[in-house]
mmCIF file of C-alpha atoms in Angstrom:
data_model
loop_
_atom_site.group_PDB
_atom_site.id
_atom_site.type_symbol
_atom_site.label_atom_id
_atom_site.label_comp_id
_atom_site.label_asym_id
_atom_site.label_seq_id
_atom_site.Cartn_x
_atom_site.Cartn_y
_atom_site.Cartn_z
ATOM 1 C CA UNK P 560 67.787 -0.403 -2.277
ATOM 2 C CA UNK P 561 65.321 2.527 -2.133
ATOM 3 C CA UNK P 562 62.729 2.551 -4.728
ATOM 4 C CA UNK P 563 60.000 5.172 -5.116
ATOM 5 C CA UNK P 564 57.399 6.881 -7.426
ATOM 6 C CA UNK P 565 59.925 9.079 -8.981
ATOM 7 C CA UNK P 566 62.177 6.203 -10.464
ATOM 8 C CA UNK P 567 59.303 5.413 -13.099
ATOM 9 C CA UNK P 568 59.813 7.373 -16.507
ATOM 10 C CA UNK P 569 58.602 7.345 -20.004
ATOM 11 C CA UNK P 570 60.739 4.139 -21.172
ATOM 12 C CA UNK P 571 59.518 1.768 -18.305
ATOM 13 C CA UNK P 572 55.644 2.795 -18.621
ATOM 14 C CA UNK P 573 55.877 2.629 -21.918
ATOM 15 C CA UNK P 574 57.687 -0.999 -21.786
ATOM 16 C CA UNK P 575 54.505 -1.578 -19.392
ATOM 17 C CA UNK P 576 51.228 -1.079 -21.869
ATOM 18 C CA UNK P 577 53.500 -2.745 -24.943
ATOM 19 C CA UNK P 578 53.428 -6.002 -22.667
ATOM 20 C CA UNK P 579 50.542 -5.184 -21.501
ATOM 21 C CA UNK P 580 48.989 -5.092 -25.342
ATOM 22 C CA UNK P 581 50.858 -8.000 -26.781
ATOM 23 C CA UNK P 582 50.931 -10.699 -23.657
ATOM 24 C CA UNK P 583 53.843 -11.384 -24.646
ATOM 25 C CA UNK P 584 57.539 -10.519 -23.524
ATOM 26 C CA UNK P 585 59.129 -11.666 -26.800
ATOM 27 C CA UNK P 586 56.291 -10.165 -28.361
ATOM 28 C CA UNK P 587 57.363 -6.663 -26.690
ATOM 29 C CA UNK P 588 60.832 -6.894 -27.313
ATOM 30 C CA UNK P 589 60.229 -7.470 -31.151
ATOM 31 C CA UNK P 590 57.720 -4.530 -30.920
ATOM 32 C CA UNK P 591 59.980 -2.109 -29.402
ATOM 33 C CA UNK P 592 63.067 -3.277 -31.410
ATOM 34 C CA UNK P 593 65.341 -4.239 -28.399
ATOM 35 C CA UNK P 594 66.345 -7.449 -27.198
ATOM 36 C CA UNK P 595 64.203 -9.907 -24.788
ATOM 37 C CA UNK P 596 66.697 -9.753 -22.024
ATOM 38 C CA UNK P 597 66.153 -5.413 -22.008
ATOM 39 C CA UNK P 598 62.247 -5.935 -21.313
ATOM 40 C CA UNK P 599 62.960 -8.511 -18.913
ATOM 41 C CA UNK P 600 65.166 -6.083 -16.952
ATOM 42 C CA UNK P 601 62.956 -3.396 -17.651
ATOM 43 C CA UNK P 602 59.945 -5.470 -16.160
ATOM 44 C CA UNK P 603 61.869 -6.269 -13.200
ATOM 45 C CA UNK P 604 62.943 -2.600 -12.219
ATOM 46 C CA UNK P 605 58.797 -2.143 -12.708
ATOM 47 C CA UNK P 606 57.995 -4.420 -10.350
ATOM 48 C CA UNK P 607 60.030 -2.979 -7.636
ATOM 49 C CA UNK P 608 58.628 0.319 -8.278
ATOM 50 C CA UNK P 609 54.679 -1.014 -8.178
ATOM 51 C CA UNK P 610 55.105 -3.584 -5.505
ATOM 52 C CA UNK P 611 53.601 -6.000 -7.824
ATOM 53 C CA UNK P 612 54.361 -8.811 -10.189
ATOM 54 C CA UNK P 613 52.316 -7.174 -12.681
ATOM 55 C CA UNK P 614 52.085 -9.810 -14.962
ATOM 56 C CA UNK P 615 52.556 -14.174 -14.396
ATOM 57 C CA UNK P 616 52.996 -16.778 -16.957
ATOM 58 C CA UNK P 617 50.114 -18.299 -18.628
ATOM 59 C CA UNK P 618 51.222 -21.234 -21.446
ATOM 60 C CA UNK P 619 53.282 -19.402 -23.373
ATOM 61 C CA UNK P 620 52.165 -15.945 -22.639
ATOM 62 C CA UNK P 621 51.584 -14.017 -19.847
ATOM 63 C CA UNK P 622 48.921 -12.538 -18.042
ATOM 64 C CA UNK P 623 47.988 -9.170 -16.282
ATOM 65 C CA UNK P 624 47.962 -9.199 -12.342
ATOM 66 C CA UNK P 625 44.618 -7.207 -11.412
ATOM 67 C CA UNK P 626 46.810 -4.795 -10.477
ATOM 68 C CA UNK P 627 47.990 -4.551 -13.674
ATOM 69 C CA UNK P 628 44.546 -4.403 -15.032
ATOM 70 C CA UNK P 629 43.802 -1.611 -12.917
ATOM 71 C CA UNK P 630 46.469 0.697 -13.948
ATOM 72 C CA UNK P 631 46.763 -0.322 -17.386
ATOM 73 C CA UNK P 632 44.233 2.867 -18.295
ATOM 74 C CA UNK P 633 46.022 5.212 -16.489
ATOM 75 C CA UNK P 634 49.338 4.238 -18.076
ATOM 76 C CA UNK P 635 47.581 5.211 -21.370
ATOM 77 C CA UNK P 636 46.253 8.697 -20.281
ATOM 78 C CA UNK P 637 49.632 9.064 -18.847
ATOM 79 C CA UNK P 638 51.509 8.045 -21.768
ATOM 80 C CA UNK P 639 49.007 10.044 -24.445
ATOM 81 C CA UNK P 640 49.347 13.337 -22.393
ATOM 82 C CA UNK P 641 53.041 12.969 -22.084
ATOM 83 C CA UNK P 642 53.144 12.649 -25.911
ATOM 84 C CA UNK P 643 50.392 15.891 -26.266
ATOM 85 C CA UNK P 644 53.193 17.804 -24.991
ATOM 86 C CA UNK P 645 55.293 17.292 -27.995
ATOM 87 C CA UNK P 646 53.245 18.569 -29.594
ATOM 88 C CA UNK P 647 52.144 22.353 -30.779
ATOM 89 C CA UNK P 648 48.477 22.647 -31.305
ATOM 90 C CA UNK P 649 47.610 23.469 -34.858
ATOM 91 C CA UNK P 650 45.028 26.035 -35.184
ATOM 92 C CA UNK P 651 43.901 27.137 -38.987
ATOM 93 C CA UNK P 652 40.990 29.755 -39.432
ATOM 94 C CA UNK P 653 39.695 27.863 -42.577
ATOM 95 C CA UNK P 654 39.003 24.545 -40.423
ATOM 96 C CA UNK P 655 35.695 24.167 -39.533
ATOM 97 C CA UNK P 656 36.604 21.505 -36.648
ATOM 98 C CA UNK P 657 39.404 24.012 -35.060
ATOM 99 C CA UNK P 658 38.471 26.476 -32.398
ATOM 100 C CA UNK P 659 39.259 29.013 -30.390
ATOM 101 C CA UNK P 660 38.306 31.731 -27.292
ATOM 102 C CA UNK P 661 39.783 34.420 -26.518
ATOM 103 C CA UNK P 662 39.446 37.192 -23.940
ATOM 104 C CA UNK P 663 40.528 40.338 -25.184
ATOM 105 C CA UNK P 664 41.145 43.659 -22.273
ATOM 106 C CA UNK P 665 39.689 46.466 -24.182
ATOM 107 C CA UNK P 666 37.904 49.744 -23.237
ATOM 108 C CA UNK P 667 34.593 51.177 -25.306
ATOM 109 C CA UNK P 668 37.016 53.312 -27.336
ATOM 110 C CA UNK P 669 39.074 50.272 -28.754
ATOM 111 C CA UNK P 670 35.705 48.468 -29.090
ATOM 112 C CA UNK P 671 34.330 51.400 -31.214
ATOM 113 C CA UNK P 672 37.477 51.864 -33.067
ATOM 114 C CA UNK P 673 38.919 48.795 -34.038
ATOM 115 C CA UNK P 674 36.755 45.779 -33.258
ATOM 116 C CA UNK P 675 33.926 46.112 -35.776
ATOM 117 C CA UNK P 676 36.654 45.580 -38.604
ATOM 118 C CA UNK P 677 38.137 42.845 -36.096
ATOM 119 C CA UNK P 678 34.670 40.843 -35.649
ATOM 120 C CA UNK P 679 34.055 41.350 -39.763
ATOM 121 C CA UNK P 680 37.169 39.251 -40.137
ATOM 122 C CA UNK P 681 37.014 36.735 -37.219
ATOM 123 C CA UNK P 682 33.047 35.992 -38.642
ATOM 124 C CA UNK P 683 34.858 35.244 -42.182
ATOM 125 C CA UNK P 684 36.690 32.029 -41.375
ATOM 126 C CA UNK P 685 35.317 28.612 -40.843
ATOM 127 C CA UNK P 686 36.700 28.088 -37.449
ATOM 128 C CA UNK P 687 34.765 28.323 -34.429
ATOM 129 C CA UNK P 688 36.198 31.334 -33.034
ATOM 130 C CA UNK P 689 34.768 33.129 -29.897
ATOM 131 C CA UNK P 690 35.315 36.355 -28.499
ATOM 132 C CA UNK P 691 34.700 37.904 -24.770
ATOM 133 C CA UNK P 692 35.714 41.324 -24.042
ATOM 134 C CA UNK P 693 36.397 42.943 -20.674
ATOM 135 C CA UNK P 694 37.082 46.462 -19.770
ATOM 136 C CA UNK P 695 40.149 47.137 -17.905
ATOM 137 C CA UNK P 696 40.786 49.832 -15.396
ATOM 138 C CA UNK P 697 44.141 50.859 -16.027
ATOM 139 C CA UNK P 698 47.875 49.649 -17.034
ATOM 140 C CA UNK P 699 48.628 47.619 -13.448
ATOM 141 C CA UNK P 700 44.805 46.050 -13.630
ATOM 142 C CA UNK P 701 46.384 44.390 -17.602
ATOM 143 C CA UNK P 702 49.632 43.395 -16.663
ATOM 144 C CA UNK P 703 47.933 41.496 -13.708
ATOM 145 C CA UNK P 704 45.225 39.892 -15.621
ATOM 146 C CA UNK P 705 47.617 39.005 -18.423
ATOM 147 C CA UNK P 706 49.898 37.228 -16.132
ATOM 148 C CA UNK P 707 47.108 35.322 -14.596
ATOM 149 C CA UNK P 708 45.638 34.492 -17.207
ATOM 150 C CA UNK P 709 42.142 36.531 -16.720
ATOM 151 C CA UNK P 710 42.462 37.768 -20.131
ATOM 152 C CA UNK P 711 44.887 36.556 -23.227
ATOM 153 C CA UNK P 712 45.010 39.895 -24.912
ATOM 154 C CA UNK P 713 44.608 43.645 -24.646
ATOM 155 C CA UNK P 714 44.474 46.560 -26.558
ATOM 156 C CA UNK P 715 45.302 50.078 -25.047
ATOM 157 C CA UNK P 716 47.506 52.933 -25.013
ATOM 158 C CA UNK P 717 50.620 52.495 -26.281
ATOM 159 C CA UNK P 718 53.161 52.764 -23.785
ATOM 160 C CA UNK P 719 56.736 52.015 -22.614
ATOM 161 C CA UNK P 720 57.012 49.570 -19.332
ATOM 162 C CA UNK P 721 59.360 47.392 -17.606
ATOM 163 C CA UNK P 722 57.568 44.189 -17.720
ATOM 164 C CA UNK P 723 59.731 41.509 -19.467
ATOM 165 C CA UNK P 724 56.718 38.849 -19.788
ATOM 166 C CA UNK P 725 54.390 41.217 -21.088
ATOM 167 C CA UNK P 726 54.886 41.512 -25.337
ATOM 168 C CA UNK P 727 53.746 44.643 -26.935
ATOM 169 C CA UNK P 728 52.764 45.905 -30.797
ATOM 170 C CA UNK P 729 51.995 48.945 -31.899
ATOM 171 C CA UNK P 730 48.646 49.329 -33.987
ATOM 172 C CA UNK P 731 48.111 52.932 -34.576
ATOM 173 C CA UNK P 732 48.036 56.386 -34.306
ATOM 174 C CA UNK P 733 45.221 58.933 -32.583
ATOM 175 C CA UNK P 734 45.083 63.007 -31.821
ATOM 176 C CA UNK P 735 42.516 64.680 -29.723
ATOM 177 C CA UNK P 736 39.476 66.678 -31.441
ATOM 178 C CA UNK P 737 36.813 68.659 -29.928
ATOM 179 C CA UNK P 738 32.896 67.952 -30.311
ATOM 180 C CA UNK P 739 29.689 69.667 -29.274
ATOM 181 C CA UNK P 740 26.386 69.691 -30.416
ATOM 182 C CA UNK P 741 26.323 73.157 -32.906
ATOM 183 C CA UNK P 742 22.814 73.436 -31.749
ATOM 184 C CA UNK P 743 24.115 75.236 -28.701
ATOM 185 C CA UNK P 744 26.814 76.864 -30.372
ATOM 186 C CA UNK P 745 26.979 79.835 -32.175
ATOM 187 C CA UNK P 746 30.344 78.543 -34.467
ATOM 188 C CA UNK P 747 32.452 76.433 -32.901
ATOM 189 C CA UNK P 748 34.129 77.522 -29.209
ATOM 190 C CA UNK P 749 37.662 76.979 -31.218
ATOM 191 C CA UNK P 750 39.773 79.737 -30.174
ATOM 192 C CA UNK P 751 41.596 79.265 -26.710
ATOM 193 C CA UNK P 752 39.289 81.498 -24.587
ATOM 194 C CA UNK P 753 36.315 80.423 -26.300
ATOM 195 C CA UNK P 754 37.886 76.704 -25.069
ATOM 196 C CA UNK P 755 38.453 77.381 -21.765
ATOM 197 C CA UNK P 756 34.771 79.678 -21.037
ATOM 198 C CA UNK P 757 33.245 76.737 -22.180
ATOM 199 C CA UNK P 758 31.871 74.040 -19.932
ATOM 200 C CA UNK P 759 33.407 70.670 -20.467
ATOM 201 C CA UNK P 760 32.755 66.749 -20.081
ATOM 202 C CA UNK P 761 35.784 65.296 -19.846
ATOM 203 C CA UNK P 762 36.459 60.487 -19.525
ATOM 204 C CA UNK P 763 38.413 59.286 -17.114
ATOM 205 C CA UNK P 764 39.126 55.440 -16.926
ATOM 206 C CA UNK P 765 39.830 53.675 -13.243
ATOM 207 C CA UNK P 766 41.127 55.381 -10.208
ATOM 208 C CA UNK P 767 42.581 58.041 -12.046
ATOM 209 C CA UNK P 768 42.310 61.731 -11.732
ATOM 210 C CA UNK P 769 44.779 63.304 -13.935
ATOM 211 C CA UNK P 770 44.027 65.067 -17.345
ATOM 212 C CA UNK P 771 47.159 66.055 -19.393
ATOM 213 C CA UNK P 772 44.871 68.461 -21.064
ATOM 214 C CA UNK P 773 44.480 70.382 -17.720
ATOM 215 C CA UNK P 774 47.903 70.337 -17.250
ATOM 216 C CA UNK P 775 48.878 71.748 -20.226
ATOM 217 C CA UNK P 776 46.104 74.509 -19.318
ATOM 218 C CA UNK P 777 47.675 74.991 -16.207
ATOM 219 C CA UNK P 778 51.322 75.703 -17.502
ATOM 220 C CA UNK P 779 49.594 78.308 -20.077
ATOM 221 C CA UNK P 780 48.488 79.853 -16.641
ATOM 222 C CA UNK P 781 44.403 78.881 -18.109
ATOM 223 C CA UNK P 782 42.230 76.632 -16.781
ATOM 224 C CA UNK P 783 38.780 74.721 -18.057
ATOM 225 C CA UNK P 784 35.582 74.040 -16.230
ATOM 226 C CA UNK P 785 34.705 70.348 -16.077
ATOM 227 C CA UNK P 786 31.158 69.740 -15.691
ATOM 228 C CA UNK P 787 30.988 66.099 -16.162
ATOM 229 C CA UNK P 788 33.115 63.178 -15.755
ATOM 230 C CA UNK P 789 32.190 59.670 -17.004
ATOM 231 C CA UNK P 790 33.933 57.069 -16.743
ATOM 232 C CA UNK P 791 33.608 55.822 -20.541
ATOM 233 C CA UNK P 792 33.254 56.876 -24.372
ATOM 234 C CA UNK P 793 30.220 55.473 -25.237
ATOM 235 C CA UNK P 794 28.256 57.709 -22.195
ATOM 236 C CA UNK P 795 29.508 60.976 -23.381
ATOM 237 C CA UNK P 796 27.419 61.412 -27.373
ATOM 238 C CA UNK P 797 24.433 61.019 -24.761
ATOM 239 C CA UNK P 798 25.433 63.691 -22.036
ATOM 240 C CA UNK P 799 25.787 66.041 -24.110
ATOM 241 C CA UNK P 800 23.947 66.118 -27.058
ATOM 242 C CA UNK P 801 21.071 69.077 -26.452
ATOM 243 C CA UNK P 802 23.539 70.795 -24.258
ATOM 244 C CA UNK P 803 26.368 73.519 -24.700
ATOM 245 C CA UNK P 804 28.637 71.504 -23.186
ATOM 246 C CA UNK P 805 32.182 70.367 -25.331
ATOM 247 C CA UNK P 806 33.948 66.961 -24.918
ATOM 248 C CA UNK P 807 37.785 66.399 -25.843
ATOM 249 C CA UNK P 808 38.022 62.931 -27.518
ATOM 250 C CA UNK P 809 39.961 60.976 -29.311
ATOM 251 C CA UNK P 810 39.607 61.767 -32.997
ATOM 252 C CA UNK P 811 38.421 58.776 -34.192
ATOM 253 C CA UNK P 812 35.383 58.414 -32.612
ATOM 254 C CA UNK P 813 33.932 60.763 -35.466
ATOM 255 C CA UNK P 814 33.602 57.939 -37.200
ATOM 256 C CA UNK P 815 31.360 56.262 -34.781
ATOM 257 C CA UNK P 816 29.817 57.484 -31.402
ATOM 258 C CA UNK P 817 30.246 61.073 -32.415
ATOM 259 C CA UNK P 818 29.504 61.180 -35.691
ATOM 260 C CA UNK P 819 26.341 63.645 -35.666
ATOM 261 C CA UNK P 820 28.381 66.166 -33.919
ATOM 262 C CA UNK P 821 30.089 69.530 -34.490
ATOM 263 C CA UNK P 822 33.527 69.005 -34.532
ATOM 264 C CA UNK P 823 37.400 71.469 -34.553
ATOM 265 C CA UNK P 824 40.759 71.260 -33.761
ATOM 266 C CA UNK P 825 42.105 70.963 -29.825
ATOM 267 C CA UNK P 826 43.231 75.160 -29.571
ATOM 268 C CA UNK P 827 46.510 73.829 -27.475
ATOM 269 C CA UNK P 828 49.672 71.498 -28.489
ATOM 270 C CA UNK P 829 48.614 67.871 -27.616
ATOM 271 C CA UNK P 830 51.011 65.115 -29.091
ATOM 272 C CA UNK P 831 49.785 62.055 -30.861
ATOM 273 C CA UNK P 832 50.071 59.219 -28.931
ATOM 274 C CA UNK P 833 49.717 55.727 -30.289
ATOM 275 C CA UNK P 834 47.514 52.123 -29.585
ATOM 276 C CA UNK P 835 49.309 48.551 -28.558
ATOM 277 C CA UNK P 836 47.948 45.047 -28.534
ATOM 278 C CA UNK P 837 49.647 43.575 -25.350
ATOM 279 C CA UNK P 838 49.914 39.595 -24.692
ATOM 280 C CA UNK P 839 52.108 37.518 -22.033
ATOM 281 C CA UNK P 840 54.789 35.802 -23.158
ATOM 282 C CA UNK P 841 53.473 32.318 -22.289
ATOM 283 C CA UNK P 842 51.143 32.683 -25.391
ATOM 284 C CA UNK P 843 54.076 34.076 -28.055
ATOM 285 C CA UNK P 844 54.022 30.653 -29.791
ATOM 286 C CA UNK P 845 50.271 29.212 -29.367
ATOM 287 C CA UNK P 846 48.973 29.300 -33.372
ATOM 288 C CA UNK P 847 45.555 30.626 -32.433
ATOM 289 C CA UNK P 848 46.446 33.408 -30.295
ATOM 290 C CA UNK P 849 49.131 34.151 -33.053
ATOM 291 C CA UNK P 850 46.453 34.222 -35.753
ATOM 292 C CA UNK P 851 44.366 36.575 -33.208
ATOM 293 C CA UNK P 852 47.587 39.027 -33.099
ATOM 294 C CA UNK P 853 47.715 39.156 -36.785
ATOM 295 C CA UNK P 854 43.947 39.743 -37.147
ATOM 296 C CA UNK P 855 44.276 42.652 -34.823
ATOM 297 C CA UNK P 856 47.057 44.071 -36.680
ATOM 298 C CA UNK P 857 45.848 43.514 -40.175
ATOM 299 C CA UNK P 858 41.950 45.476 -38.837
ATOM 300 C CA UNK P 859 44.073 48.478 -37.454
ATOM 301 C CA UNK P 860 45.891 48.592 -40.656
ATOM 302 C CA UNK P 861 42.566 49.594 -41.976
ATOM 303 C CA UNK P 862 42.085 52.450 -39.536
ATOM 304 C CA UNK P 863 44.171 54.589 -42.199
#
């Protein structure tokens, strides 16, 4: 009869460490409520899976084989990890012995926005909870890292995909608002060929090249100059503060990076578009990334 590797299961190891513990068959059959004749079987098909006699009589007991001794601690691991995937790991915020890390995919916008309400709550609980961020260049760049595992979360635009592992919620709303430093500025440049004389920074994030602002311009047969392209938020307040040069930004960095600045309405239809908290799949029922996704909902809720 062929015997290999693969015939060994939970049952048979665990049959194994209980004789192994109580140096005793009788012993093992009281201590795993089945009859004598069961472990005796049991041992049997063991011994034809090892290659060993595993254990040999000793007075009334019986005693581990070396071989047996040597094994006998990777049973256990075996047997303890088998049984730690039964199990869901609890996590709960007001634990001081629970923690957690996290990597969270965010650009300096969301970090402006949303993450100083975010790191007021994660500092409140008694958890050890730990947070990395990374910037991501663009849509493909997440859904890759997500799957592999490079970061756990991400917060972005909100938009529509075909990517069935990837889960999405939306967090809120934002609209586009013009700044400049009023300085350099007699009133603000807030009629549409004041807009479009004016010289312009404009943030563009990864590879990309595209501005829907331009091509909204461009179907109103107008055009802007850009004079500066960086490739983040937090660069622009800098650029061009003591210059007469305008940035289009989201509206909410008033509140933060822009806040000394002049500030009007976009002078051209631009839609509101919305912010998501993406996550794979894998992590839809892990309690600490749960708790994280909550967090991140409940500081957005704030945003107003």
């Amino acid at each position: 009869m062929k015997i290999d590797e693969l015939d060994l299961d939970c049952r048979l190891l665990r049959l194994f460490l209980t004789i192994y513990d109580e140096g005793s068959v009788t012993a093992a059959a009281h201590r795993l409520d089945v009859g004598q004749p069961t472990v005796s079987h049991g041992l049997d098909r063991l011994r034809q899976i090892i290659g060993d006699p595993l254990f040999v009589r000793s007075g009334r007991s019986v005693a581990p084989t070396a071989h047996a001794d040597e094994i006998a601690p990777q049973v256990r691991g075996l047997l303890q990890g088998m049984r730690g995937l039964t199990r869901v790991v609890a996590f709960d915020p007001d634990n001081a012995d629970h923690s957690a890390r996290f990597v969270l995919g965010a650009n300096d916008y969301e970090v402006a926005v949303i993450l100083p309400a975010l790191m007021k709550r994660l500092q409140n609980c008694s958890a050890d909870v730990r947070l990395q961020v990374v910037s991501v260049p663009g849509v493909d760049r997440m859904v890759k890292w997500l799957r592999d595992g490079t970061i756990d979360h991400a917060i972005t635009i909100n938009q529509s995909g075909k990517h069935g592992d990837i889960a999405r919620q939306g967090l809120f709303r934002e609209r586009m608002r013009c700044f400049y430093d009023p300085a350099f500025h007699d009133g603000p440049p807030d009629t549409l060929d004041r807009y479009c004389a004016a010289s312009h920074a404009r943030v563009m994030i990864g590879a990309n090249d595209s501005s829907e602002i331009d091509d909204i311009l461009r179907g109103l047969g107008r055009s802007r100059r850009t004079v500066l392209q960086v490739p983040t938020f937090a660069s622009v307040a800098n650029l061009i503060r003591g210059t007469d040069i305008i940035a289009t930004l989201p509206s909410r960095l008033a509140g933060s990076m822009m806040q000394d600045f002049g500030q009007f309405d976009l002078p051209i239809a631009f839609r509101e578009y919305g912010f998501a908290q993406y996550w794979h799949v894998r992590n839809a029922a892990n309690a600490a990334h749960k708790w994280l996704r909550s967090e991140i909902f409940r500081a957005s809720r704030g945003l107003g």
